[in-house]
Tab-separated table of C-alpha atoms in Angstrom:
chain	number	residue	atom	x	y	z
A	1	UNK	CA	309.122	189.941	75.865
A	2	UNK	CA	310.864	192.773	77.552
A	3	UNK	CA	312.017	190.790	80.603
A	4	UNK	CA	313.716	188.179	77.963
A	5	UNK	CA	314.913	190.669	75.601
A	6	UNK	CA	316.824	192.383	78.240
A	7	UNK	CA	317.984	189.042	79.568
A	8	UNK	CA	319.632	188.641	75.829
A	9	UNK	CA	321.002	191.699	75.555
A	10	UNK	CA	322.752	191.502	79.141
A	11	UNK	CA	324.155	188.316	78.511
A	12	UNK	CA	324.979	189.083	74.808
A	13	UNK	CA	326.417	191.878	76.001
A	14	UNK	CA	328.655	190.593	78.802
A	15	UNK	CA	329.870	188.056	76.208
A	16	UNK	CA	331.162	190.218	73.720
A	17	UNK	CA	332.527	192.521	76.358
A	18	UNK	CA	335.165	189.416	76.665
A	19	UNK	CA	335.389	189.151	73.282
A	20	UNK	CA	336.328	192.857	72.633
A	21	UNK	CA	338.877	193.341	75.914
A	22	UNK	CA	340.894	191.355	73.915
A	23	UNK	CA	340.554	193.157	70.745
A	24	UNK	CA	341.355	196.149	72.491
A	25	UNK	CA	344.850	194.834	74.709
A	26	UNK	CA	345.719	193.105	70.863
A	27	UNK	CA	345.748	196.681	69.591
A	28	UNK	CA	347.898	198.281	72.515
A	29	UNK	CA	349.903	195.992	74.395
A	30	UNK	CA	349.858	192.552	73.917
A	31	UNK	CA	352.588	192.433	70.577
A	32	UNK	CA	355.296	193.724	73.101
A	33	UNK	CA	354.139	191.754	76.201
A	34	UNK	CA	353.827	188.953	74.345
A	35	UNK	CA	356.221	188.855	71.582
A	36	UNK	CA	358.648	190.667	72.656
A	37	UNK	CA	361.513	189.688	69.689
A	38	UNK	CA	359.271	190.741	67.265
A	39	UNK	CA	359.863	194.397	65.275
A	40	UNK	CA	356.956	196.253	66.781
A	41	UNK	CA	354.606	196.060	63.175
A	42	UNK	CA	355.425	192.100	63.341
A	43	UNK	CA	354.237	192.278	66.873
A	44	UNK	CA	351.041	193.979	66.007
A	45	UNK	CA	350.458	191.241	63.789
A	46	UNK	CA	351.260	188.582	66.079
A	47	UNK	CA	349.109	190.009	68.724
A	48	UNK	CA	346.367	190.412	65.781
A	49	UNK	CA	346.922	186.646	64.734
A	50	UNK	CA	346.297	185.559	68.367
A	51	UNK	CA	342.884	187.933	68.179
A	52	UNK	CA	341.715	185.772	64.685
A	53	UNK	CA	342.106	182.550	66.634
A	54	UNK	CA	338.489	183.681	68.625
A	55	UNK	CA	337.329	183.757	65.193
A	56	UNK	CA	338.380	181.057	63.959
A	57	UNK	CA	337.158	178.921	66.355
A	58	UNK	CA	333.468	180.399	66.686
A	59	UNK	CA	332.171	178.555	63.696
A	60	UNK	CA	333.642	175.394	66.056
A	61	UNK	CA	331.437	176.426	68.983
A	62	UNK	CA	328.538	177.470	66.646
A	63	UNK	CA	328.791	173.296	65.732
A	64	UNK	CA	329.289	172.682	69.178
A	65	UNK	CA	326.658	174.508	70.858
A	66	UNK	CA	324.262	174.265	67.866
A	67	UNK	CA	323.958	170.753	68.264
A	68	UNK	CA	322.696	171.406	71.676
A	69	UNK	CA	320.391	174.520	70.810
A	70	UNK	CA	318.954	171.776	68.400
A	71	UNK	CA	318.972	168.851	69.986
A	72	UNK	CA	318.426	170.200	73.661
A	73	UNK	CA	316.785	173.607	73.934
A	74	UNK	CA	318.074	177.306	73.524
A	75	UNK	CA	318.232	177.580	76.911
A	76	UNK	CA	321.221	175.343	78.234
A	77	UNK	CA	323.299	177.169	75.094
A	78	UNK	CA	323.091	180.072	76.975
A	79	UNK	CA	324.386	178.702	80.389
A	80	UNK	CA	327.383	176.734	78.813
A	81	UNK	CA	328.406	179.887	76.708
A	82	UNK	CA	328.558	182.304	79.346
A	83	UNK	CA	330.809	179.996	81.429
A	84	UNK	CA	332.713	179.255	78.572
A	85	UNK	CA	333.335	182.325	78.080
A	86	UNK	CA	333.833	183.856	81.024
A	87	UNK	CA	336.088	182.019	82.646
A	88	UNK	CA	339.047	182.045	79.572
A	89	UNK	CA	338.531	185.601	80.006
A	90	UNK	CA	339.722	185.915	83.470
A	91	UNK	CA	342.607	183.494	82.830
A	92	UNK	CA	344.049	185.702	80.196
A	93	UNK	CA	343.988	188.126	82.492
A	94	UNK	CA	346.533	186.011	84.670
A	95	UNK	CA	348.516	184.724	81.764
A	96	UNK	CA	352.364	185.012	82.720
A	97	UNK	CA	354.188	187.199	79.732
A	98	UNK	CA	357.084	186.281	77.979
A	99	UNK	CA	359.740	187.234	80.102
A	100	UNK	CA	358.326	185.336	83.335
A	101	UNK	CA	357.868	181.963	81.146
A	102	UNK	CA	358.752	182.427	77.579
A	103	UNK	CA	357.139	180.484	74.630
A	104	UNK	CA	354.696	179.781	76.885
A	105	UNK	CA	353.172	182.842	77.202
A	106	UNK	CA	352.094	183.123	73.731
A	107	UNK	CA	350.658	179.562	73.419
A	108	UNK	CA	348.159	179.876	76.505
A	109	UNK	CA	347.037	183.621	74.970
A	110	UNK	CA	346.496	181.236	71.755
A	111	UNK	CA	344.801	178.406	73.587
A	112	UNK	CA	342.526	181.069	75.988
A	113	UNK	CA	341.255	182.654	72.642
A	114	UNK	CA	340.295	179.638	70.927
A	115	UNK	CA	338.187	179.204	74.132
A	116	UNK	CA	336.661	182.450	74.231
A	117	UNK	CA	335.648	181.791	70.549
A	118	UNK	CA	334.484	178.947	71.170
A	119	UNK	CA	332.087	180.231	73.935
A	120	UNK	CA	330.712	183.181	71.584
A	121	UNK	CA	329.986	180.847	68.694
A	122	UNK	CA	327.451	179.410	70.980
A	123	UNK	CA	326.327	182.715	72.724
A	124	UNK	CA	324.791	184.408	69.440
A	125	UNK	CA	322.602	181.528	68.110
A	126	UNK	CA	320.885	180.546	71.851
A	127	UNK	CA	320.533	184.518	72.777
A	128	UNK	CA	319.156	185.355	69.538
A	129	UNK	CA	316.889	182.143	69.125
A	130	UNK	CA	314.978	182.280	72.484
A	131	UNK	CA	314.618	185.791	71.589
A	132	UNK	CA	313.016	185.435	68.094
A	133	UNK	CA	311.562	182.542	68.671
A	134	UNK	CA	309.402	184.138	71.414
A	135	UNK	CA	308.517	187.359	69.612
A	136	UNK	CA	305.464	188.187	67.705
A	137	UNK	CA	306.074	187.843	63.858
A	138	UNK	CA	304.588	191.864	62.970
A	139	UNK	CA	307.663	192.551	66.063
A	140	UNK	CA	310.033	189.975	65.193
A	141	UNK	CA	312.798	192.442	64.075
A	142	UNK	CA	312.345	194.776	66.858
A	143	UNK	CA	312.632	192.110	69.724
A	144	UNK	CA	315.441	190.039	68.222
A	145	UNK	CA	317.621	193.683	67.785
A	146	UNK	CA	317.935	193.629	71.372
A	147	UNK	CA	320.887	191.099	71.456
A	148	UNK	CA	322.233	193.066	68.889
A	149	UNK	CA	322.613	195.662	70.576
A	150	UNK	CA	324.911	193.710	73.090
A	151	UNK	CA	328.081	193.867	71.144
A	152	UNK	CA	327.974	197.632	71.250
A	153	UNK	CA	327.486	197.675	75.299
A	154	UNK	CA	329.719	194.979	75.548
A	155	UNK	CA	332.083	196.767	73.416
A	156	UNK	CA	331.910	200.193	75.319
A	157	UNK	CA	332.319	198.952	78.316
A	158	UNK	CA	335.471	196.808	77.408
A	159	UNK	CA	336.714	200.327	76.418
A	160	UNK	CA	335.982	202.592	78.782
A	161	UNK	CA	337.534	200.385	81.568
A	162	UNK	CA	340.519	200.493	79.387
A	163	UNK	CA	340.271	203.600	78.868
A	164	UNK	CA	340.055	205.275	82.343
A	165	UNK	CA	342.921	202.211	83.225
A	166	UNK	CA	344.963	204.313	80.564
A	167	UNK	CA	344.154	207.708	81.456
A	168	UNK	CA	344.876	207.078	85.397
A	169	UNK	CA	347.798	204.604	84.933
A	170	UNK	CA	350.925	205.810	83.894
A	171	UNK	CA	352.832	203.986	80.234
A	172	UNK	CA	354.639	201.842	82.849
A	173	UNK	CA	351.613	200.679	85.341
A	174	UNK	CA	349.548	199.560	82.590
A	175	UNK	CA	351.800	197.769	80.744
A	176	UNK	CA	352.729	196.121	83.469
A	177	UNK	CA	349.462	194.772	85.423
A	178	UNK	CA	346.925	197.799	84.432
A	179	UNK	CA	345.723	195.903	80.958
A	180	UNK	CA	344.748	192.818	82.867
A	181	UNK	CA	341.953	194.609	85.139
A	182	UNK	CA	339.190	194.492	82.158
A	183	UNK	CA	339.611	190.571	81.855
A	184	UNK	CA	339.454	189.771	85.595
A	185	UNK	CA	336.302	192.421	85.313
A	186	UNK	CA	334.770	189.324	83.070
A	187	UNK	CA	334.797	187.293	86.643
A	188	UNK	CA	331.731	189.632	87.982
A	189	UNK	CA	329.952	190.147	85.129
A	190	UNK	CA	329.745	186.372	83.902
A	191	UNK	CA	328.105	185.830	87.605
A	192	UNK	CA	326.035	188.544	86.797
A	193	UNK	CA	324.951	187.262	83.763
A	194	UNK	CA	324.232	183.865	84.833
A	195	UNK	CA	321.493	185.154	87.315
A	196	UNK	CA	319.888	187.049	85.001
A	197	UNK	CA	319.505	184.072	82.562
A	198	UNK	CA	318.843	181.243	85.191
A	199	UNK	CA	314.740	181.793	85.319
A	200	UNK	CA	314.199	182.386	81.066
A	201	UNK	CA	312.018	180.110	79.773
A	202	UNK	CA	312.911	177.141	77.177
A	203	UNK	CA	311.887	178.352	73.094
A	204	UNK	CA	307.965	177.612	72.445
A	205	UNK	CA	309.070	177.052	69.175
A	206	UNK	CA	311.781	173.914	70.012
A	207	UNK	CA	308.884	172.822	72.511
A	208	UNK	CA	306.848	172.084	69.411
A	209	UNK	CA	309.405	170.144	67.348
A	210	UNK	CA	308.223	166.880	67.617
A	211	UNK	CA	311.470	165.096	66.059
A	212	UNK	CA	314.482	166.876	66.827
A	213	UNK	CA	317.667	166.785	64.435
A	214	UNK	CA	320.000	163.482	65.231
A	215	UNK	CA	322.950	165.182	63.665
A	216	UNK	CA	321.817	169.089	62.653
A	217	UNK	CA	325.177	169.796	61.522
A	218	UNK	CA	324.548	167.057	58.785
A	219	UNK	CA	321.918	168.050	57.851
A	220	UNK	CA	322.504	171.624	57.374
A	221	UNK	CA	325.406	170.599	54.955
A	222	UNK	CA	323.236	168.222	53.446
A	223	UNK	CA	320.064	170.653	52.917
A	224	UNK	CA	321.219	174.115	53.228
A	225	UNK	CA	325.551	174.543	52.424
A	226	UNK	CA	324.458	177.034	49.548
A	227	UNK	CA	322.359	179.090	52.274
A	228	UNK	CA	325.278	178.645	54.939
A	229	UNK	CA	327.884	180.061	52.139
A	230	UNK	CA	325.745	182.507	51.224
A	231	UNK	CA	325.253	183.892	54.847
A	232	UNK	CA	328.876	183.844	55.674
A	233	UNK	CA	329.591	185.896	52.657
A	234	UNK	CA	326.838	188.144	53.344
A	235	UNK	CA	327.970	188.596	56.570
A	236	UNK	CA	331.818	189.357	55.425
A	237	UNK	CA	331.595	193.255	55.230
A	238	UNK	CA	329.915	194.283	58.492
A	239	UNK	CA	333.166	191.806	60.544
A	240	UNK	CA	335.222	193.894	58.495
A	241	UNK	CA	333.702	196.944	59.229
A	242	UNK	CA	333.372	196.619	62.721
A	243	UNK	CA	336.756	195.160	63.598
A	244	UNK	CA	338.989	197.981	60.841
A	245	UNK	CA	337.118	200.686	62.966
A	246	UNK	CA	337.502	199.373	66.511
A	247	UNK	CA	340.490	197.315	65.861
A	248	UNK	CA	343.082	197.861	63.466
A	249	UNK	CA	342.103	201.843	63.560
A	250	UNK	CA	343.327	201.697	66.653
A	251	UNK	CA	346.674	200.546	66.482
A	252	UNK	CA	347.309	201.872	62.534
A	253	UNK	CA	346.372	205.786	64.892
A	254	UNK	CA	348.546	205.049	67.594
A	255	UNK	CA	351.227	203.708	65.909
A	256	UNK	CA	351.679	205.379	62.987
A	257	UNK	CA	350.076	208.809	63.392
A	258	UNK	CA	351.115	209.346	67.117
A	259	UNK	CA	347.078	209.906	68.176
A	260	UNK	CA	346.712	209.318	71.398
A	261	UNK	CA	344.858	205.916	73.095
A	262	UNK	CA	342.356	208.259	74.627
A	263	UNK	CA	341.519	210.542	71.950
A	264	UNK	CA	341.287	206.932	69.593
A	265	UNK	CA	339.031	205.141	72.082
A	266	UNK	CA	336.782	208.253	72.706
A	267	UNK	CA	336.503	208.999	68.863
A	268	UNK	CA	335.752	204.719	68.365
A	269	UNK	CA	333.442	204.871	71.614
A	270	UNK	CA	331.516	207.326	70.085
A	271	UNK	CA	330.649	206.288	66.606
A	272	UNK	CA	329.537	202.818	68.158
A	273	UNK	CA	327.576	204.280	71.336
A	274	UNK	CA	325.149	206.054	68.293
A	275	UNK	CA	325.370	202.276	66.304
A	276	UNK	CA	323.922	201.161	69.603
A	277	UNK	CA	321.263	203.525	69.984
A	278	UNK	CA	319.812	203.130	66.211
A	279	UNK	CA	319.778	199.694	66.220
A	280	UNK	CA	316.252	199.341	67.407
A	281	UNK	CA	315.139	202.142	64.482
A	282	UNK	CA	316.824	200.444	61.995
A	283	UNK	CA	315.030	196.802	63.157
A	284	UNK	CA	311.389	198.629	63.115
A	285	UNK	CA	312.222	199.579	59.458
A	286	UNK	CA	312.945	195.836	58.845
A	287	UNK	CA	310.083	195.279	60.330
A	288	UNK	CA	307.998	197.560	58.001
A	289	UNK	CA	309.564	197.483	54.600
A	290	UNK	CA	311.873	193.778	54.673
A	291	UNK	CA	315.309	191.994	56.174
A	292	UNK	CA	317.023	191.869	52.264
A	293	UNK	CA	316.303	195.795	51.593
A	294	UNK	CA	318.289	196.999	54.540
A	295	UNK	CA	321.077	194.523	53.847
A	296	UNK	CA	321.647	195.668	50.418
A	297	UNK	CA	321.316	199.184	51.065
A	298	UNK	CA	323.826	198.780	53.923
A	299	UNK	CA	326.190	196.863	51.878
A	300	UNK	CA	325.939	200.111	49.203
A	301	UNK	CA	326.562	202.569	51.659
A	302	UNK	CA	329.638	200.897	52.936
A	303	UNK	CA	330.898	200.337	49.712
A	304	UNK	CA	331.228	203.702	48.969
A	305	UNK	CA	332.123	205.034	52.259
A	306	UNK	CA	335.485	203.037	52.784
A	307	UNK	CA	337.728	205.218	50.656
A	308	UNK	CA	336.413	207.871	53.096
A	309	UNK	CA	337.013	206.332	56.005
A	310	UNK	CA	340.345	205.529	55.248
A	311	UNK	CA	340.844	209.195	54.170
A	312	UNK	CA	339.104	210.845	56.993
A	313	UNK	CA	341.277	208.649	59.323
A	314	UNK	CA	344.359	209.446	57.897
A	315	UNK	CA	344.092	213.295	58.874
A	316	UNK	CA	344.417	212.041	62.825
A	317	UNK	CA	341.929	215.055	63.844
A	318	UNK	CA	339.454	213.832	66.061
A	319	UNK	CA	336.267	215.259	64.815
A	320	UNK	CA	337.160	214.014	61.051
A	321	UNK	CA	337.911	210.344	62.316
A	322	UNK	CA	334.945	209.972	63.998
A	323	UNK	CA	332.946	211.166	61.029
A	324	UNK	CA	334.952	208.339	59.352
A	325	UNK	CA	333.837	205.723	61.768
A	326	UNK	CA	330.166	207.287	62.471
A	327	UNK	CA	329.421	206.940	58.820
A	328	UNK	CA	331.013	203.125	58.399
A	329	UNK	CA	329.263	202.217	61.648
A	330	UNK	CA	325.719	203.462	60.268
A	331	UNK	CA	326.408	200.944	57.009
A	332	UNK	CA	326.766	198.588	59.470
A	333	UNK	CA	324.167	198.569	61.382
A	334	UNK	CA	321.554	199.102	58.212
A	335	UNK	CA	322.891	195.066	58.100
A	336	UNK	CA	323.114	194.030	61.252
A	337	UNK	CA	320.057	195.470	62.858
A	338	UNK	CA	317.911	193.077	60.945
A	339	UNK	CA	320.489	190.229	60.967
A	340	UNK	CA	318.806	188.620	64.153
A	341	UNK	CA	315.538	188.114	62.467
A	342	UNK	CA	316.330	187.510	59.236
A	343	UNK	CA	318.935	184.334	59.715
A	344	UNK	CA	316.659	182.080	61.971
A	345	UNK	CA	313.624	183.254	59.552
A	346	UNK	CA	315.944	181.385	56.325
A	347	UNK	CA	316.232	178.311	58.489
A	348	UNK	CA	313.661	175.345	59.679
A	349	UNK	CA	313.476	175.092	63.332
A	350	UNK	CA	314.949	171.575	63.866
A	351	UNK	CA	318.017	172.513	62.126
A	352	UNK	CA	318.247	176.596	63.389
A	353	UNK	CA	320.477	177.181	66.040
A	354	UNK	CA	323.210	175.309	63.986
A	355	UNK	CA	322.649	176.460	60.563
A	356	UNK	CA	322.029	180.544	61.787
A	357	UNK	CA	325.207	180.493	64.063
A	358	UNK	CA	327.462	178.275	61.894
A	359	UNK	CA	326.671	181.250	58.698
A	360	UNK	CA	327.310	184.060	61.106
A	361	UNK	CA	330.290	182.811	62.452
A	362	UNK	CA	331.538	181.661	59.158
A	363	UNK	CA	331.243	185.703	58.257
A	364	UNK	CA	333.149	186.754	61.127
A	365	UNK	CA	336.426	184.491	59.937
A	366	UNK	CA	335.773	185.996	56.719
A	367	UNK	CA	335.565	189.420	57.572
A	368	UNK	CA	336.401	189.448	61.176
A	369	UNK	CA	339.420	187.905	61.700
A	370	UNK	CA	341.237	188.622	58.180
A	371	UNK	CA	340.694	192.344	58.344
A	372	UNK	CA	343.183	193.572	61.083
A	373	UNK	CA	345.946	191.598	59.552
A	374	UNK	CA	345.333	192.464	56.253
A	375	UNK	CA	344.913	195.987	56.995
A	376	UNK	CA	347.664	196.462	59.423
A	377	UNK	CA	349.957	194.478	56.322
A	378	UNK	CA	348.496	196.722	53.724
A	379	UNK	CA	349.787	199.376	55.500
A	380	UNK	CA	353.331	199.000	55.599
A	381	UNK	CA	353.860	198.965	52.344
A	382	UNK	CA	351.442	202.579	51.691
A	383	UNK	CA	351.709	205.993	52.100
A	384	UNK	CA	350.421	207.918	54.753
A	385	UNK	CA	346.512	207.204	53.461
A	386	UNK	CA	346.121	203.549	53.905
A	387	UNK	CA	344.497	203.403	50.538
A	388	UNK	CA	344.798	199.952	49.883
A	389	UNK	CA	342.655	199.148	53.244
A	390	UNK	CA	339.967	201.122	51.892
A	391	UNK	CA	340.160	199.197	48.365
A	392	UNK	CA	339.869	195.548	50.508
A	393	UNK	CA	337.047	196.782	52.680
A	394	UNK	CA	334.882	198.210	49.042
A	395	UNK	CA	336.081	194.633	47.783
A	396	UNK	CA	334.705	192.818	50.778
A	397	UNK	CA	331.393	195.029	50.631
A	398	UNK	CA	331.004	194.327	47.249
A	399	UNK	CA	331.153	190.526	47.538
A	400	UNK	CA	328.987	190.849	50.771
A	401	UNK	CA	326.141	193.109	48.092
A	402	UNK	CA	326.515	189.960	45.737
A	403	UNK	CA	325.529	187.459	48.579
A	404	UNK	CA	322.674	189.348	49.913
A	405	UNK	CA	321.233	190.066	46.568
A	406	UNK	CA	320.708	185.889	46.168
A	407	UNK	CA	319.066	185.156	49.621
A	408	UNK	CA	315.068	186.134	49.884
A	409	UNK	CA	313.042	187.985	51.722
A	410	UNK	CA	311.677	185.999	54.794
A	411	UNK	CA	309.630	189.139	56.411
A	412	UNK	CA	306.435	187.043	57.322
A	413	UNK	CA	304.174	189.631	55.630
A	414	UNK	CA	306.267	189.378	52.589
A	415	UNK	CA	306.151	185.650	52.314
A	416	UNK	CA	303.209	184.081	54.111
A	417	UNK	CA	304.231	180.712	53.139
A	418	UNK	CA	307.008	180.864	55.361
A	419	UNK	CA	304.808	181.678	58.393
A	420	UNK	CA	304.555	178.520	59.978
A	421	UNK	CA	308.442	177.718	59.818
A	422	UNK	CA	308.790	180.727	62.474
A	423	UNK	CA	305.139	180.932	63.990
């Protein structure tokens, strides 16, 4: 279990770190690279527009690659993501800008994201399957929190390459050829990750299906839409979260309070390097006391912290804005910790990998892709406390409490009926 669950979180990991170099180049340079004409707030938004695409089009490769985790194994998901992935990472890193080939420029950012989504809607479902699938049911939350911690490595190290690029690179050098380092990184690590996930072994669990799904998308809309809608709505508030702290924050602090890109990225780096590290404390307490009670406690606390986020981030001093974002990313990851186990446990095993990736996904467009352009509009027409961001995020957590409070509890000591769907 520890040899696989490292294997997840690598490759989970190297994943999102494609996913999030992009977030971070939206946020500082690709509006004027890219869209030059644009007033520099339409640019943002431009640039931000581009970064929903990936979102967008993950509930696509969740479809895509969940018909293969269902009809095929867990294991080939894996493979196809990571090379999906991987490689539309390193061409955006080669994409001409607009003044070498004009419109251009724009559309093949557009069509490189879509990939890139595309790729991660398949990565989350196969990583976190084989994973749960494997543990032990007393240890299920534990094990499965180890892809969940990817996104945070994955996320720090898409930042601190960019951010010792921008503290060694003068305004000039990394505008001009410094921002594309972190996506030809991808390159390496996607061969990195492919060695550690050639030996896993296929899912006992999709061994024992004896009749796999002919169509699992069609059946999951068939048998299970309210549970899908549910899931993606559930899901909303910890997108949101995430991608207002490490996305938006960062170009609303930059932009419009003059903070620096290094004190911004060390204050963001920070608050999520601590999410990392808690995640497997706040899966064992899953583990012990339920999946639903951490969700709706998590969905509480962020629904009154967002007002103080926004506040907190307003002041631009370092200390108080990472307060802000230590306190939203806790919230978060009272959700998200448990997230792995409890979406495969809600879902049969013929019909899993689609119907767990296509709800998660379906909360990232929700929550994920909306919230930077909604925030960074907001703004504009605000004072200097972006109130109205905070009033959209408690709006979005609220909706989020809603959806959790109709799903069940799954923990298998909870609800021994639902044993041998997972075991």
């Amino acid at each position: 279990m520890l040899r696989l669950a490292a294997a997840s979180l690598a490759g989970t990991a190297i994943e999102f770190y494609d996913f999030f170099v992009y977030g971070t180049a939206a946020a500082l340079v690709l509006g004027p690279l890219f869209f030059p004409t644009f007033s520099p707030v339409a640019g943002t938004l431009a640039a931000f527009g581009t970064f929903g695409v990936g979102f967008v089009a993950r509930p696509l490769g969740s479809v895509l690659f969940g018909h293969i985790g269902d009809r095929h194994g867990r294991r080939p998901v894996l493979v196809a993501s990571l090379l999906l992935t991987g490689a539309s990472t390193v061409a955006v890193g080669c994409v001409p800008t607009y003044d070498t080939i004009g419109v251009a420029a724009p559309v093949l950012l557009l069509v490189l994201r879509f990939l890139q989504g595309l790729g991660l809607g398949g990565e989350w479902g196969g990583a976190v399957l084989l994973t749960a699938e494997h543990a032990p049911a007393g240890r299920r939350g534990l094990w499965s929190s180890f892809p969940q911690i990817g996104p945070a490595v994955g996320f720090l190290l898409a930042n601190g390459v960019t951010l010792l690029l921008a503290a060694t690179l003068s305004e000039a050098q990394f505008a001009e050829w410094g921002w594309r380092v972190p996506f030809w990184a991808a390159g390496v690590l996607a061969v990195a990750g492919l060695w550690l996930r050639s030996s896993l072994a296929e899912s006992p669990q999709f061994l024992q299906i004896d009749e796999p799904a002919r169509v699992p998308l069609a059946e999951v809309v068939r048998d299970h839409w309210r549970l899908v809608l549910l899931t993606a709505g559930a899901l909303a508030i910890g997108y949101a979260i995430f991608y207002a702290v490490t996305t938006w924050s960062l170009a609303y602090a930059t932009e419009r309070l003059g903070v620096s890109r290094t004190v911004m990225l060390v204050c963001i780096m920070a608050a999520v390097l601590v999410k990392g590290a808690l995640t497997p404390v706040f899966a064992l307490l899953g583990d012990r006391y339920g999946r639903r009670p951490l969700c709706l406690a998590g969905c509480a606390a962020a629904a009154v912290w967002m007002l103080p986020l926004v506040a907190l981030l307003a002041t631009g001093e370092p200390v108080l804005m990472f307060v802000g974002f230590l306190g939203a990313m806790l919230a978060f990851i009272t959700m998200f910790a448990v997230i792995a186990a409890y979406l495969p446990e809600l879902y049969e095993p013929r019909v899993r990998c689609t119907g767990a990736a296509v709800g998660y996904n379906l909360g990232g467009v929700l929550g994920g892709a909306l919230t930077p352009i909604a925030a960074t509009a907001l703004t504009e027409q605000g004072g200097r406390v972006p109130w109205g961001v905070g009033t959209y995020l408690t709006g979005i957590a609220l909706l989020s409490l809603c959806c959790f409070a109709l799903l069940p509890e799954t923990r298998p000591a909870s609800v021994p009926a639902r044993e041998p769907v997972m075991d």
